[in-house]
C-alpha cells in the first residue's frame, strides 16, 4: 500500500512549456484533488474529482487541466507554463463520506509534493 | 469568507503542552472540526477531528466549547518534531472532500 504517489518530485520548466504532474493512489478512493502552495501561504484547491469521469474546478483552476479516466490516477496538466505557476503541488485522495469504514474514512491523504519552478 | 480564525504563530517549549486555539463562530450544527498539520516540505497530515464531544487519540486532544464556536488542539508533550503549521478546518459530513479549504494556519515552533 503506497498511499498517494506524486511524480516528479522536482521539475524546472521554461515559460510556455507543457508538462503533466502525475498522481496515483492505491486506496480505491473516490475523491482526488490537486492543491498548490506558494511560499508562506496555505493550500489552495486547483481541481478535484469525485470519481472516474467527473472533475470540477477549485479555487485557482486557470492554467491547469485535469482528467480522471481511472479511479487510481488524477494527472494535472500545465498546457503553457508561466512563472506564476512556480509552486509546490500536492495531490490528495479520500473516501467520499466521513463514516466510511473505519478511521481511514475520516481523513484525506496527501502526497509528498511536487516542486515546480517555471523560469 | 474564512470559516476559521487561528493565530499566525506560537512558540512552545519542548516537553510542555501546546494549546492551539481556533475560532469558528459561524460553525453549523452538522459541521465537524478537523485539525491537520504540515511539517516543512511535507504533505499535510491528519491529526484529529470532532463534532461536539472532546476527542483524544495518540497524537493529540481536541477540546470543543459547549457552544462549538471555538476549539483547542492540545499536544500534551510537544517535541521538536511537532514544529509545523497547524490547520483548523470545519467541514460538514456531506461536504465533498474535494472542496476542503485550508487557510494560513498557525506556525508552531517547539524550542529546546
PDB file of C-alpha atoms in Angstrom:
ATOM      1  CA  UNK A   1       0.000   0.000   0.000  1.00  0.00           C
ATOM      2  CA  UNK A   2       1.882   3.049  -1.260  1.00  0.00           C
ATOM      3  CA  UNK A   3      -0.776   5.678  -0.438  1.00  0.00           C
ATOM      4  CA  UNK A   4      -0.687   8.769  -2.671  1.00  0.00           C
ATOM      5  CA  UNK A   5       2.243   8.880  -5.056  1.00  0.00           C
ATOM      6  CA  UNK A   6       3.254  12.006  -6.963  1.00  0.00           C
ATOM      7  CA  UNK A   7       5.795  12.322  -9.741  1.00  0.00           C
ATOM      8  CA  UNK A   8       8.052  14.085 -10.481  1.00  0.00           C
ATOM      9  CA  UNK A   9       9.238  15.435  -7.137  1.00  0.00           C
ATOM     10  CA  UNK A  10      11.180  18.280  -8.742  1.00  0.00           C
ATOM     11  CA  UNK A  11      10.793  19.908 -12.151  1.00  0.00           C
ATOM     12  CA  UNK A  12      12.124  23.029 -13.864  1.00  0.00           C
ATOM     13  CA  UNK A  13      10.223  24.312 -16.892  1.00  0.00           C
ATOM     14  CA  UNK A  14      10.725  27.149 -19.310  1.00  0.00           C
ATOM     15  CA  UNK A  15       7.887  29.592 -19.847  1.00  0.00           C
ATOM     16  CA  UNK A  16       5.482  28.212 -22.419  1.00  0.00           C
ATOM     17  CA  UNK A  17       6.423  24.576 -21.982  1.00  0.00           C
ATOM     18  CA  UNK A  18       3.835  21.996 -21.078  1.00  0.00           C
ATOM     19  CA  UNK A  19       4.041  19.163 -18.609  1.00  0.00           C
ATOM     20  CA  UNK A  20       1.936  16.762 -16.585  1.00  0.00           C
ATOM     21  CA  UNK A  21       2.185  16.109 -12.861  1.00  0.00           C
ATOM     22  CA  UNK A  22       1.220  12.546 -12.130  1.00  0.00           C
ATOM     23  CA  UNK A  23      -0.784  11.400  -9.116  1.00  0.00           C
ATOM     24  CA  UNK A  24      -1.771   7.862  -8.246  1.00  0.00           C
ATOM     25  CA  UNK A  25      -3.432   6.302  -5.220  1.00  0.00           C
ATOM     26  CA  UNK A  26      -3.908   2.645  -4.377  1.00  0.00           C
ATOM     27  CA  UNK A  27      -6.581   3.013  -1.696  1.00  0.00           C
ATOM     28  CA  UNK A  28      -9.606   2.880  -4.040  1.00  0.00           C
ATOM     29  CA  UNK A  29     -10.569   6.420  -3.011  1.00  0.00           C
ATOM     30  CA  UNK A  30     -13.382   8.158  -4.863  1.00  0.00           C
ATOM     31  CA  UNK A  31     -12.139  11.692  -4.268  1.00  0.00           C
ATOM     32  CA  UNK A  32      -8.899  13.075  -5.582  1.00  0.00           C
ATOM     33  CA  UNK A  33      -7.752  16.677  -5.694  1.00  0.00           C
ATOM     34  CA  UNK A  34      -4.838  18.948  -6.527  1.00  0.00           C
ATOM     35  CA  UNK A  35      -3.604  21.855  -4.387  1.00  0.00           C
ATOM     36  CA  UNK A  36      -0.866  24.382  -4.837  1.00  0.00           C
ATOM     37  CA  UNK A  37       1.057  26.011  -2.043  1.00  0.00           C
ATOM     38  CA  UNK A  38       3.070  29.157  -2.558  1.00  0.00           C
ATOM     39  CA  UNK A  39       5.831  30.154  -0.096  1.00  0.00           C
ATOM     40  CA  UNK A  40       4.408  31.124   3.282  1.00  0.00           C
ATOM     41  CA  UNK A  41       0.853  30.525   2.111  1.00  0.00           C
ATOM     42  CA  UNK A  42      -1.827  27.969   2.833  1.00  0.00           C
ATOM     43  CA  UNK A  43      -3.063  25.352   0.409  1.00  0.00           C
ATOM     44  CA  UNK A  44      -5.289  26.439  -2.468  1.00  0.00           C
ATOM     45  CA  UNK A  45      -7.505  23.998  -4.338  1.00  0.00           C
ATOM     46  CA  UNK A  46      -6.917  23.780  -8.106  1.00  0.00           C
ATOM     47  CA  UNK A  47      -9.177  20.974  -9.333  1.00  0.00           C
ATOM     48  CA  UNK A  48     -10.869  17.979  -7.806  1.00  0.00           C
ATOM     49  CA  UNK A  49     -12.675  14.817  -8.839  1.00  0.00           C
ATOM     50  CA  UNK A  50     -15.463  12.872  -7.163  1.00  0.00           C
ATOM     51  CA  UNK A  51     -14.927   9.775  -9.286  1.00  0.00           C
ATOM     52  CA  UNK A  52     -13.767   8.468 -12.635  1.00  0.00           C
ATOM     53  CA  UNK A  53     -15.002  10.686 -15.450  1.00  0.00           C
ATOM     54  CA  UNK A  54     -16.023  13.537 -13.130  1.00  0.00           C
ATOM     55  CA  UNK A  55     -13.927  16.632 -12.424  1.00  0.00           C
ATOM     56  CA  UNK A  56     -14.622  20.136 -11.171  1.00  0.00           C
ATOM     57  CA  UNK A  57     -12.792  23.392 -10.623  1.00  0.00           C
ATOM     58  CA  UNK A  58     -11.458  24.578  -7.317  1.00  0.00           C
ATOM     59  CA  UNK A  59     -10.311  27.997  -6.178  1.00  0.00           C
ATOM     60  CA  UNK A  60      -7.475  28.552  -8.684  1.00  0.00           C
ATOM     61  CA  UNK A  61      -8.132  26.461 -11.815  1.00  0.00           C
ATOM     62  CA  UNK A  62      -6.810  28.809 -14.510  1.00  0.00           C
ATOM     63  CA  UNK A  63      -3.854  27.431 -16.429  1.00  0.00           C
ATOM     64  CA  UNK A  64      -4.456  23.838 -15.363  1.00  0.00           C
ATOM     65  CA  UNK A  65      -6.356  20.911 -16.839  1.00  0.00           C
ATOM     66  CA  UNK A  66      -7.274  17.605 -15.265  1.00  0.00           C
ATOM     67  CA  UNK A  67      -8.921  14.348 -16.256  1.00  0.00           C
ATOM     68  CA  UNK A  68      -9.928  11.238 -14.335  1.00  0.00           C
ATOM     69  CA  UNK A  69     -10.078   8.225 -16.599  1.00  0.00           C
ATOM     70  CA  UNK A  70      -9.470   5.721 -13.783  1.00  0.00           C
ATOM     71  CA  UNK A  71     -10.115   5.635 -10.046  1.00  0.00           C
ATOM     72  CA  UNK A  72      -6.392   5.411  -9.346  1.00  0.00           C
ATOM     73  CA  UNK A  73      -4.977   8.273 -11.410  1.00  0.00           C
ATOM     74  CA  UNK A  74      -5.548  12.026 -11.454  1.00  0.00           C
ATOM     75  CA  UNK A  75      -2.967  13.856 -13.593  1.00  0.00           C
ATOM     76  CA  UNK A  76      -2.600  17.652 -13.570  1.00  0.00           C
ATOM     77  CA  UNK A  77      -1.593  19.260 -16.856  1.00  0.00           C
ATOM     78  CA  UNK A  78       0.037  22.624 -17.378  1.00  0.00           C
ATOM     79  CA  UNK A  79      -0.526  23.484 -21.041  1.00  0.00           C
ATOM     80  CA  UNK A  80       1.666  26.597 -21.219  1.00  0.00           C
ATOM     81  CA  UNK A  81       3.690  27.113 -18.064  1.00  0.00           C
ATOM     82  CA  UNK A  82       4.030  30.609 -16.616  1.00  0.00           C
ATOM     83  CA  UNK A  83       6.336  31.879 -13.833  1.00  0.00           C
ATOM     84  CA  UNK A  84       3.233  32.448 -11.696  1.00  0.00           C
ATOM     85  CA  UNK A  85       2.786  28.683 -11.621  1.00  0.00           C
ATOM     86  CA  UNK A  86       6.031  28.229  -9.708  1.00  0.00           C
ATOM     87  CA  UNK A  87       4.823  26.472  -6.583  1.00  0.00           C
ATOM     88  CA  UNK A  88       4.632  23.227  -4.647  1.00  0.00           C
ATOM     89  CA  UNK A  89       1.822  20.982  -5.788  1.00  0.00           C
ATOM     90  CA  UNK A  90       0.075  18.432  -3.595  1.00  0.00           C
ATOM     91  CA  UNK A  91      -2.246  15.690  -4.694  1.00  0.00           C
ATOM     92  CA  UNK A  92      -4.740  14.275  -2.194  1.00  0.00           C
ATOM     93  CA  UNK A  93      -7.309  11.500  -2.022  1.00  0.00           C
ATOM     94  CA  UNK A  94     -10.050  10.280   0.277  1.00  0.00           C
ATOM     95  CA  UNK A  95     -13.129   8.136   0.623  1.00  0.00           C
ATOM     96  CA  UNK A  96     -16.332  10.002  -0.085  1.00  0.00           C
ATOM     97  CA  UNK A  97     -18.082  10.040   3.245  1.00  0.00           C
ATOM     98  CA  UNK A  98     -16.940  10.661   6.794  1.00  0.00           C
ATOM     99  CA  UNK A  99     -18.380   7.443   8.137  1.00  0.00           C
ATOM    100  CA  UNK A 100     -16.874   5.182   5.526  1.00  0.00           C
ATOM    101  CA  UNK A 101     -15.319   2.082   7.048  1.00  0.00           C
ATOM    102  CA  UNK A 102     -13.055   2.780   9.937  1.00  0.00           C
ATOM    103  CA  UNK A 103     -10.824   5.674  10.791  1.00  0.00           C
ATOM    104  CA  UNK A 104      -9.365   5.844   7.322  1.00  0.00           C
ATOM    105  CA  UNK A 105     -12.680   7.083   6.015  1.00  0.00           C
ATOM    106  CA  UNK A 106     -12.409  10.150   8.191  1.00  0.00           C
ATOM    107  CA  UNK A 107      -9.339  11.672   6.687  1.00  0.00           C
ATOM    108  CA  UNK A 108      -7.760  12.867   3.493  1.00  0.00           C
ATOM    109  CA  UNK A 109      -4.336  11.627   2.437  1.00  0.00           C
ATOM    110  CA  UNK A 110      -1.744  13.823   0.760  1.00  0.00           C
ATOM    111  CA  UNK A 111       1.188  13.029  -1.457  1.00  0.00           C
ATOM    112  CA  UNK A 112       4.692  14.239  -0.671  1.00  0.00           C
ATOM    113  CA  UNK A 113       4.524  17.161  -3.065  1.00  0.00           C
ATOM    114  CA  UNK A 114       5.963  18.181  -6.440  1.00  0.00           C
ATOM    115  CA  UNK A 115       8.237  21.229  -6.561  1.00  0.00           C
ATOM    116  CA  UNK A 116       7.770  23.100  -9.849  1.00  0.00           C
ATOM    117  CA  UNK A 117       9.862  26.059 -10.987  1.00  0.00           C
ATOM    118  CA  UNK A 118       8.985  27.950 -14.161  1.00  0.00           C
ATOM    119  CA  UNK A 119      11.739  30.197 -15.488  1.00  0.00           C
TER     120      UNK A 119
ATOM    121  CA  UNK B   1     -15.264  34.088   3.843  1.00  0.00           C
ATOM    122  CA  UNK B   2     -12.951  32.249   6.189  1.00  0.00           C
ATOM    123  CA  UNK B   3     -14.750  29.762   8.395  1.00  0.00           C
ATOM    124  CA  UNK B   4     -11.973  29.602  10.991  1.00  0.00           C
ATOM    125  CA  UNK B   5      -9.588  32.042  12.652  1.00  0.00           C
ATOM    126  CA  UNK B   6      -6.241  30.963  14.081  1.00  0.00           C
ATOM    127  CA  UNK B   7      -3.256  32.859  15.465  1.00  0.00           C
ATOM    128  CA  UNK B   8      -0.481  33.290  12.952  1.00  0.00           C
ATOM    129  CA  UNK B   9       2.213  31.765  15.111  1.00  0.00           C
ATOM    130  CA  UNK B  10       3.059  30.487  18.556  1.00  0.00           C
ATOM    131  CA  UNK B  11       6.077  29.097  20.378  1.00  0.00           C
ATOM    132  CA  UNK B  12       6.183  26.174  22.771  1.00  0.00           C
ATOM    133  CA  UNK B  13       8.918  24.721  24.955  1.00  0.00           C
ATOM    134  CA  UNK B  14       9.872  21.107  24.361  1.00  0.00           C
ATOM    135  CA  UNK B  15       8.123  18.769  26.806  1.00  0.00           C
ATOM    136  CA  UNK B  16       5.381  21.244  27.622  1.00  0.00           C
ATOM    137  CA  UNK B  17       1.795  21.120  26.402  1.00  0.00           C
ATOM    138  CA  UNK B  18       0.985  23.143  23.298  1.00  0.00           C
ATOM    139  CA  UNK B  19      -2.509  24.606  23.220  1.00  0.00           C
ATOM    140  CA  UNK B  20      -3.608  25.773  19.780  1.00  0.00           C
ATOM    141  CA  UNK B  21      -6.806  27.827  19.636  1.00  0.00           C
ATOM    142  CA  UNK B  22      -9.258  28.076  16.764  1.00  0.00           C
ATOM    143  CA  UNK B  23     -12.349  30.229  16.426  1.00  0.00           C
ATOM    144  CA  UNK B  24     -15.222  29.014  14.276  1.00  0.00           C
ATOM    145  CA  UNK B  25     -18.095  31.201  15.424  1.00  0.00           C
ATOM    146  CA  UNK B  26     -20.262  30.507  12.344  1.00  0.00           C
ATOM    147  CA  UNK B  27     -19.997  26.735  12.546  1.00  0.00           C
ATOM    148  CA  UNK B  28     -23.177  24.869  11.629  1.00  0.00           C
ATOM    149  CA  UNK B  29     -24.696  22.048  13.607  1.00  0.00           C
ATOM    150  CA  UNK B  30     -23.553  19.369  11.180  1.00  0.00           C
ATOM    151  CA  UNK B  31     -20.004  20.662  10.708  1.00  0.00           C
ATOM    152  CA  UNK B  32     -17.042  18.882  12.212  1.00  0.00           C
ATOM    153  CA  UNK B  33     -13.813  20.490  13.361  1.00  0.00           C
ATOM    154  CA  UNK B  34     -10.719  18.940  11.780  1.00  0.00           C
ATOM    155  CA  UNK B  35      -7.075  19.533  12.536  1.00  0.00           C
ATOM    156  CA  UNK B  36      -4.214  18.860  10.174  1.00  0.00           C
ATOM    157  CA  UNK B  37      -0.565  19.752  10.334  1.00  0.00           C
ATOM    158  CA  UNK B  38       2.122  20.280   7.747  1.00  0.00           C
ATOM    159  CA  UNK B  39       5.707  19.695   8.631  1.00  0.00           C
ATOM    160  CA  UNK B  40       8.103  21.637   6.435  1.00  0.00           C
ATOM    161  CA  UNK B  41       8.309  20.320   2.868  1.00  0.00           C
ATOM    162  CA  UNK B  42       5.832  17.508   3.519  1.00  0.00           C
ATOM    163  CA  UNK B  43       2.190  16.945   2.657  1.00  0.00           C
ATOM    164  CA  UNK B  44      -0.448  17.789   5.299  1.00  0.00           C
ATOM    165  CA  UNK B  45      -1.131  15.121   7.914  1.00  0.00           C
ATOM    166  CA  UNK B  46      -4.438  14.398   9.645  1.00  0.00           C
ATOM    167  CA  UNK B  47      -4.365  14.839  13.433  1.00  0.00           C
ATOM    168  CA  UNK B  48      -7.859  14.636  14.880  1.00  0.00           C
ATOM    169  CA  UNK B  49     -11.465  15.692  14.367  1.00  0.00           C
ATOM    170  CA  UNK B  50     -14.622  16.123  16.449  1.00  0.00           C
ATOM    171  CA  UNK B  51     -18.223  17.261  16.358  1.00  0.00           C
ATOM    172  CA  UNK B  52     -19.134  18.385  19.879  1.00  0.00           C
ATOM    173  CA  UNK B  53     -17.507  15.987  22.313  1.00  0.00           C
ATOM    174  CA  UNK B  54     -13.891  16.233  23.294  1.00  0.00           C
ATOM    175  CA  UNK B  55     -11.688  13.754  21.464  1.00  0.00           C
ATOM    176  CA  UNK B  56      -8.313  12.178  22.164  1.00  0.00           C
ATOM    177  CA  UNK B  57      -6.044   9.986  20.111  1.00  0.00           C
ATOM    178  CA  UNK B  58      -2.391   9.013  20.113  1.00  0.00           C
ATOM    179  CA  UNK B  59      -1.356  12.359  18.662  1.00  0.00           C
ATOM    180  CA  UNK B  60      -3.461  14.982  20.407  1.00  0.00           C
ATOM    181  CA  UNK B  61      -6.607  16.024  22.227  1.00  0.00           C
ATOM    182  CA  UNK B  62      -9.367  18.227  20.876  1.00  0.00           C
ATOM    183  CA  UNK B  63     -11.438  20.359  23.220  1.00  0.00           C
ATOM    184  CA  UNK B  64     -14.581  21.907  21.724  1.00  0.00           C
ATOM    185  CA  UNK B  65     -16.508  24.535  23.675  1.00  0.00           C
ATOM    186  CA  UNK B  66     -20.108  23.831  24.574  1.00  0.00           C
ATOM    187  CA  UNK B  67     -21.391  26.435  22.106  1.00  0.00           C
ATOM    188  CA  UNK B  68     -18.988  24.960  19.492  1.00  0.00           C
ATOM    189  CA  UNK B  69     -17.781  28.410  18.496  1.00  0.00           C
ATOM    190  CA  UNK B  70     -14.188  27.619  19.313  1.00  0.00           C
ATOM    191  CA  UNK B  71     -11.879  24.709  19.943  1.00  0.00           C
ATOM    192  CA  UNK B  72      -8.383  23.963  21.184  1.00  0.00           C
ATOM    193  CA  UNK B  73      -5.942  21.386  19.919  1.00  0.00           C
ATOM    194  CA  UNK B  74      -3.674  20.114  22.666  1.00  0.00           C
ATOM    195  CA  UNK B  75      -0.319  18.471  22.024  1.00  0.00           C
ATOM    196  CA  UNK B  76       0.338  17.069  25.510  1.00  0.00           C
ATOM    197  CA  UNK B  77       4.129  16.839  25.402  1.00  0.00           C
ATOM    198  CA  UNK B  78       5.493  18.830  22.494  1.00  0.00           C
ATOM    199  CA  UNK B  79       8.648  17.591  20.807  1.00  0.00           C
ATOM    200  CA  UNK B  80      10.894  19.279  18.267  1.00  0.00           C
ATOM    201  CA  UNK B  81       9.254  17.122  15.591  1.00  0.00           C
ATOM    202  CA  UNK B  82       5.932  18.840  16.327  1.00  0.00           C
ATOM    203  CA  UNK B  83       7.246  22.045  14.754  1.00  0.00           C
ATOM    204  CA  UNK B  84       4.815  22.556  11.869  1.00  0.00           C
ATOM    205  CA  UNK B  85       1.933  24.627  10.523  1.00  0.00           C
ATOM    206  CA  UNK B  86      -1.344  23.536  12.097  1.00  0.00           C
ATOM    207  CA  UNK B  87      -4.619  23.956  10.216  1.00  0.00           C
ATOM    208  CA  UNK B  88      -8.071  24.108  11.781  1.00  0.00           C
ATOM    209  CA  UNK B  89     -10.874  23.334   9.323  1.00  0.00           C
ATOM    210  CA  UNK B  90     -14.623  22.973   9.614  1.00  0.00           C
ATOM    211  CA  UNK B  91     -16.359  20.540   7.334  1.00  0.00           C
ATOM    212  CA  UNK B  92     -19.828  19.071   7.035  1.00  0.00           C
ATOM    213  CA  UNK B  93     -20.151  15.303   6.640  1.00  0.00           C
ATOM    214  CA  UNK B  94     -21.889  15.958   3.343  1.00  0.00           C
ATOM    215  CA  UNK B  95     -19.203  18.296   2.001  1.00  0.00           C
ATOM    216  CA  UNK B  96     -17.071  16.965  -0.754  1.00  0.00           C
ATOM    217  CA  UNK B  97     -13.534  16.252   0.383  1.00  0.00           C
ATOM    218  CA  UNK B  98     -12.569  17.810  -2.879  1.00  0.00           C
ATOM    219  CA  UNK B  99     -13.700  21.181  -1.573  1.00  0.00           C
ATOM    220  CA  UNK B 100     -11.578  21.055   1.588  1.00  0.00           C
ATOM    221  CA  UNK B 101     -10.193  24.565   2.058  1.00  0.00           C
ATOM    222  CA  UNK B 102      -7.037  25.258   4.013  1.00  0.00           C
ATOM    223  CA  UNK B 103      -6.315  28.687   5.425  1.00  0.00           C
ATOM    224  CA  UNK B 104      -2.953  30.045   6.545  1.00  0.00           C
ATOM    225  CA  UNK B 105      -2.861  28.020   9.775  1.00  0.00           C
ATOM    226  CA  UNK B 106      -0.731  28.540  12.888  1.00  0.00           C
ATOM    227  CA  UNK B 107       3.031  28.168  12.670  1.00  0.00           C
ATOM    228  CA  UNK B 108       4.102  26.329  15.813  1.00  0.00           C
ATOM    229  CA  UNK B 109       7.763  26.349  16.757  1.00  0.00           C
ATOM    230  CA  UNK B 110       8.864  23.982  19.502  1.00  0.00           C
ATOM    231  CA  UNK B 111      12.111  25.091  21.127  1.00  0.00           C
ATOM    232  CA  UNK B 112      14.560  23.053  23.227  1.00  0.00           C
TER     233      UNK B 112
END
